[in-house]
Structures are given as structure tokens and as C-alpha cells.
PDB file of C-alpha atoms in Angstrom:
ATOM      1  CA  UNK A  31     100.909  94.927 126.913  1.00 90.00           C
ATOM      2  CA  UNK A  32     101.270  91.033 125.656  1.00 94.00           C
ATOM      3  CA  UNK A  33     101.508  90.044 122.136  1.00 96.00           C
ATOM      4  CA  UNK A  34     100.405  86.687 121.675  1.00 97.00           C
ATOM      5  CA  UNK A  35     101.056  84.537 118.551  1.00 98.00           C
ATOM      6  CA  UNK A  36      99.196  80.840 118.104  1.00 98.00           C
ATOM      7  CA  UNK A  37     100.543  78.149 116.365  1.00 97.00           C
ATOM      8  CA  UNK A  38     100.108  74.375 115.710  1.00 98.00           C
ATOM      9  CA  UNK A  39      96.585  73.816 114.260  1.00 96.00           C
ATOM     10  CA  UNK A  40      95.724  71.548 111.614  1.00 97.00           C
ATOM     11  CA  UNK A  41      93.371  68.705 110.224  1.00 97.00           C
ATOM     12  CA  UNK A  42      93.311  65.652 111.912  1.00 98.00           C
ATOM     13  CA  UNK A  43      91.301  62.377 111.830  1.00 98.00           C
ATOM     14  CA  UNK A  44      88.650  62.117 115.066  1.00 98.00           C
ATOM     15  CA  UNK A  45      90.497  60.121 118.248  1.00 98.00           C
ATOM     16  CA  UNK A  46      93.598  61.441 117.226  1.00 98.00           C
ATOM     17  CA  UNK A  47      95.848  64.601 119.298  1.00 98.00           C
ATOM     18  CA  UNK A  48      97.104  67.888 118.229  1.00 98.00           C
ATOM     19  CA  UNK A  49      99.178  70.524 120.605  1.00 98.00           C
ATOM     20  CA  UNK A  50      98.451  74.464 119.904  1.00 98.00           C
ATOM     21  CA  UNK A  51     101.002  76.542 120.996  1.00 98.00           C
ATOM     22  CA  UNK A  52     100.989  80.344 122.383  1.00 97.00           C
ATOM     23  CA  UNK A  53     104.334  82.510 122.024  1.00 96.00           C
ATOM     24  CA  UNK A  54     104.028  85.291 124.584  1.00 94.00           C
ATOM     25  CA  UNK A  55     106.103  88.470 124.375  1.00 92.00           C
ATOM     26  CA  UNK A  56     105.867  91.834 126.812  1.00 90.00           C
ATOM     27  CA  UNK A  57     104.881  92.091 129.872  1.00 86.00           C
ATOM     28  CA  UNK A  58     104.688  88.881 130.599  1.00 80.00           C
ATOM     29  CA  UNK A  59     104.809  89.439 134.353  1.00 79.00           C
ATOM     30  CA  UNK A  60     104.121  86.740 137.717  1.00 80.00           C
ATOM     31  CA  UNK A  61      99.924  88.411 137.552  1.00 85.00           C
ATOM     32  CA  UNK A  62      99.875  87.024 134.543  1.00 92.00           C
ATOM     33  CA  UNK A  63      96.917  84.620 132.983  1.00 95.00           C
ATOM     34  CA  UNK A  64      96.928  83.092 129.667  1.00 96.00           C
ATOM     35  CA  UNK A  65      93.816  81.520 128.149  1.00 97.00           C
ATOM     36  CA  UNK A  66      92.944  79.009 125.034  1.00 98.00           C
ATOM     37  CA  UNK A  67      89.593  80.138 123.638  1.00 98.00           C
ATOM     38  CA  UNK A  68      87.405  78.771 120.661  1.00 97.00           C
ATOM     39  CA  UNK A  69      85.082  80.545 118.346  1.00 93.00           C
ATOM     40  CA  UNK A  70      81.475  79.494 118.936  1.00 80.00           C
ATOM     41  CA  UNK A  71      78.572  79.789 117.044  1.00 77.00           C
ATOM     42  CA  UNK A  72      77.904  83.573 117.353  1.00 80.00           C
ATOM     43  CA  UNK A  73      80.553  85.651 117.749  1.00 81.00           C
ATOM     44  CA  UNK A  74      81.082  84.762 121.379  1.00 86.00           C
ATOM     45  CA  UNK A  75      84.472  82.767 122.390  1.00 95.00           C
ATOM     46  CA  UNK A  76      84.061  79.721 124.021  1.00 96.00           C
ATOM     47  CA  UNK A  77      86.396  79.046 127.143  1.00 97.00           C
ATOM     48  CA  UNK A  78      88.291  75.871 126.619  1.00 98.00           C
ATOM     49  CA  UNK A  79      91.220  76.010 129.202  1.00 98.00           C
ATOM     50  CA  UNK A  80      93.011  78.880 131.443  1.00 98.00           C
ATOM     51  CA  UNK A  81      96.583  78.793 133.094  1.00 96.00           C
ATOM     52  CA  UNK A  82      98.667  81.358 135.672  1.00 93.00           C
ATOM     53  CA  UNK A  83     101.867  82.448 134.754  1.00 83.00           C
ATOM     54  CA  UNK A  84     103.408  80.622 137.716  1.00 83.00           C
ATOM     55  CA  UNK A  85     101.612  77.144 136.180  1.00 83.00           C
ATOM     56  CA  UNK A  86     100.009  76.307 139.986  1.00 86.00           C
ATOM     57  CA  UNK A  87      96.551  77.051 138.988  1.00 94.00           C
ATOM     58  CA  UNK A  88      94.824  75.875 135.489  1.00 96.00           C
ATOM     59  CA  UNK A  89      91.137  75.490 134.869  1.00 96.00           C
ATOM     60  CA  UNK A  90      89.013  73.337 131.978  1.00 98.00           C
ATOM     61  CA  UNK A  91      85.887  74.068 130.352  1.00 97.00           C
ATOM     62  CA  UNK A  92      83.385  70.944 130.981  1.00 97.00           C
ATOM     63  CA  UNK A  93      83.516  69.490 127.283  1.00 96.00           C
ATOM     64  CA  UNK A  94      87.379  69.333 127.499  1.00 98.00           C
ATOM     65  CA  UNK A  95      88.604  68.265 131.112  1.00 97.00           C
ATOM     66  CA  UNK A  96      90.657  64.971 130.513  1.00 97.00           C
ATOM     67  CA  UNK A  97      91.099  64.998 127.159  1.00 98.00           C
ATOM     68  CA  UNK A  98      92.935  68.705 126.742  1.00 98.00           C
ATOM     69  CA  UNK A  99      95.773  69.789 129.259  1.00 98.00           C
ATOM     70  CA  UNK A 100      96.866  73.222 129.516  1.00 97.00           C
ATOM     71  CA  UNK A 101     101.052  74.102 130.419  1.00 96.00           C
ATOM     72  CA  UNK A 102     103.945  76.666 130.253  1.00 92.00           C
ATOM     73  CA  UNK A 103     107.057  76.284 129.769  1.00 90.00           C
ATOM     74  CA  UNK A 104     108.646  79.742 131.363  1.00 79.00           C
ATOM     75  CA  UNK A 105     112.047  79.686 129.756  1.00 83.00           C
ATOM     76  CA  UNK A 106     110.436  80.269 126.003  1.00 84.00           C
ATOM     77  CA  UNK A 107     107.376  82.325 127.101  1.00 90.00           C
ATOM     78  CA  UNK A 108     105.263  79.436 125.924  1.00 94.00           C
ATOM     79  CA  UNK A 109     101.584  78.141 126.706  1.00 96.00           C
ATOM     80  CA  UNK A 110     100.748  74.583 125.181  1.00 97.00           C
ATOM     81  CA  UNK A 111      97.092  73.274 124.778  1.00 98.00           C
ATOM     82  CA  UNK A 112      97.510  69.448 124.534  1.00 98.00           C
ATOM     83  CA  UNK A 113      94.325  68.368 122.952  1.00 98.00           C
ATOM     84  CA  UNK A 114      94.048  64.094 122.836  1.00 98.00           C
ATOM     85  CA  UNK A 115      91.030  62.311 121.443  1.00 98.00           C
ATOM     86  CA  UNK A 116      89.514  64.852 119.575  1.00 98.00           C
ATOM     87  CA  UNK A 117      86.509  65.162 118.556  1.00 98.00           C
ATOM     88  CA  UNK A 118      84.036  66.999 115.641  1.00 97.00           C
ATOM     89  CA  UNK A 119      83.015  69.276 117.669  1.00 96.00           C
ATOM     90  CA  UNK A 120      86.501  70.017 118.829  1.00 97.00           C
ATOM     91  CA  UNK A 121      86.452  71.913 115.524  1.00 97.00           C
ATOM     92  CA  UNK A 122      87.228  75.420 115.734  1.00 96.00           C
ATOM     93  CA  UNK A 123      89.680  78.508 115.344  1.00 97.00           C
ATOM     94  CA  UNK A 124      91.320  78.453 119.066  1.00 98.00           C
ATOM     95  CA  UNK A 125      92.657  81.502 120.349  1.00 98.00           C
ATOM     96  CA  UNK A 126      95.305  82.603 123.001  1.00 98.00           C
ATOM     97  CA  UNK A 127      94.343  85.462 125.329  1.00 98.00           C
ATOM     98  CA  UNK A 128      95.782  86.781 128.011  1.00 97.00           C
ATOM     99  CA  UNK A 129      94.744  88.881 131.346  1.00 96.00           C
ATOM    100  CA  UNK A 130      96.625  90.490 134.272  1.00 95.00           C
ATOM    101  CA  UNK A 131      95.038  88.583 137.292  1.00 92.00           C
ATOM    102  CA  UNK A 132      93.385  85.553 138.415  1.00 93.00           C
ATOM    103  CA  UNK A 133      91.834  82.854 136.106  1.00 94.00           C
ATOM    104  CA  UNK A 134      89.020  83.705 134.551  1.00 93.00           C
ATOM    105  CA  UNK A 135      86.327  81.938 132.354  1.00 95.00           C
ATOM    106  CA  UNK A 136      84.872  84.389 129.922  1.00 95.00           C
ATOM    107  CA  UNK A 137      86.585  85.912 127.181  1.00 94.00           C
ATOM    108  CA  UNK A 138      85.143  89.695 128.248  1.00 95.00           C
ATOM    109  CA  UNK A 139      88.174  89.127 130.695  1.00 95.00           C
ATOM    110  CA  UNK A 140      90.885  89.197 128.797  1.00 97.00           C
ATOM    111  CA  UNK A 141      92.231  92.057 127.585  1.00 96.00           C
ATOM    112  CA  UNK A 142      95.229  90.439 124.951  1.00 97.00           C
ATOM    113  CA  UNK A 143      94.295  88.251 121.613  1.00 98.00           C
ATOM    114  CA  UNK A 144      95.909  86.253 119.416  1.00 98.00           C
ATOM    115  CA  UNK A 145      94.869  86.189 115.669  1.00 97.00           C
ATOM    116  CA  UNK A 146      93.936  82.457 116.504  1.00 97.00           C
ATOM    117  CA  UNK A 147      94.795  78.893 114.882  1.00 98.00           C
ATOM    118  CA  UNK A 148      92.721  76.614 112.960  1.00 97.00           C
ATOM    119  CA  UNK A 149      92.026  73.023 114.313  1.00 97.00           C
ATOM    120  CA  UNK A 150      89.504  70.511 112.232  1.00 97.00           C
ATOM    121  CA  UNK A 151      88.818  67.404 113.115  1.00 97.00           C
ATOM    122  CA  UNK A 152      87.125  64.797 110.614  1.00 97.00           C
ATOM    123  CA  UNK A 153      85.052  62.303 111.357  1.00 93.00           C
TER     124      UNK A 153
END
């Protein structure tokens, strides 16, 4: 099991950055994959960004590669989404997931959620 807590959203002005944070806690073992997810339309999640535990591997949904940049830092048990010129459509609740095993883009995946952290961005 991994208990994963967001934190970090808020309201910010488009063109400007925000970083969401994930505290992870458990068994936060080496298999270990941690995802940042946003809520789409429906009820689906939308992949924004996915990192391994070990930090070698990290992959970026289309609408976010070079402007958001997934890390860890191991010695808190932390996952950072840095998210620079943001956008409108950046807005969303963004949500920390986690799997045991490689990176993966769809949020059927994962089997560990977050309760999720708001970001809006104004235009």
C-alpha cells in the first residue's frame, strides 16, 4: 500500500509557474511509479507526467512536455510537478497516483490516489 497526499495548488495569472507536490508514505519500494494526473472532462483522468522511484525514467503527456517537469527527491518521499508557463487549460484538480511497475500512461494503471489539488489559471 502507498498513501499519497498532494499539495501546492492554487490560482495563478496565465504565463506564470506553480510546483504541486506528492508526499508518499508505505511501501514506497525501488518498483515503484508515481504519476501526476488531471481531471478531464468526463470522469476520465488525464495523464500529465509519470516518474520511477529511482528518477531514471519520466514521461510527459503531449500538451505539457517543456513546460512541466516531473522529480523526486528520495530522502522526503517526495514527487514535484514543476508546471512553468501555464496556461487556461492547464486548469484542473491534479492528482498523484501511484503503481508498482513500469511507467504507465493511463490512470486504469494505477492502483494508489491522492484526494488531488486544485490548480486555476486565469487568463
Amino acid at each position: 500500500q502507498v498513501q499519497l497526499v498532494e499539495s501546492g495548488g492554487g490560482f495563478v495569472q496565465a504565463g506564470d509557474s506553480l510546483r504541486i507536490s506528492c508526499a508518499a508514505s508505505g511501501r514506497t519500494t525501488a518498483d515503484v511509479t508515481v504519476g501526476w494526473f488531471r481531471q478531464g472532462s468526463g470522469i476520465e483522468r488525464d495523464f500529465v507526467a509519470a516518474i520511477t522511484w529511482s528518477g531514471l525514467d519520466t514521461n510527459y503527456a503531449d500538451s505539457v512536455e517543456g513546460r512541466f517537469t516531473i522529480s523526486r527527491d528520495n530522502a522526503e518521499q517526495l514527487v514535484h510537478l514543476q508546471m512553468n508557463d501555464l496556461k487556461p487549460e492547464d486548469t484542473s484538480l491534479y492528482y498523484c497516483a501511484a503503481r508498482y511497475g513500469s511507467l504507465w500512461p493511463t490512470s486504469d494503471k494505477y492502483d494508489f490516489w491522492g484526494r488531488g489539488t486544485p490548480v486555476t489559471v486565469s487568463s
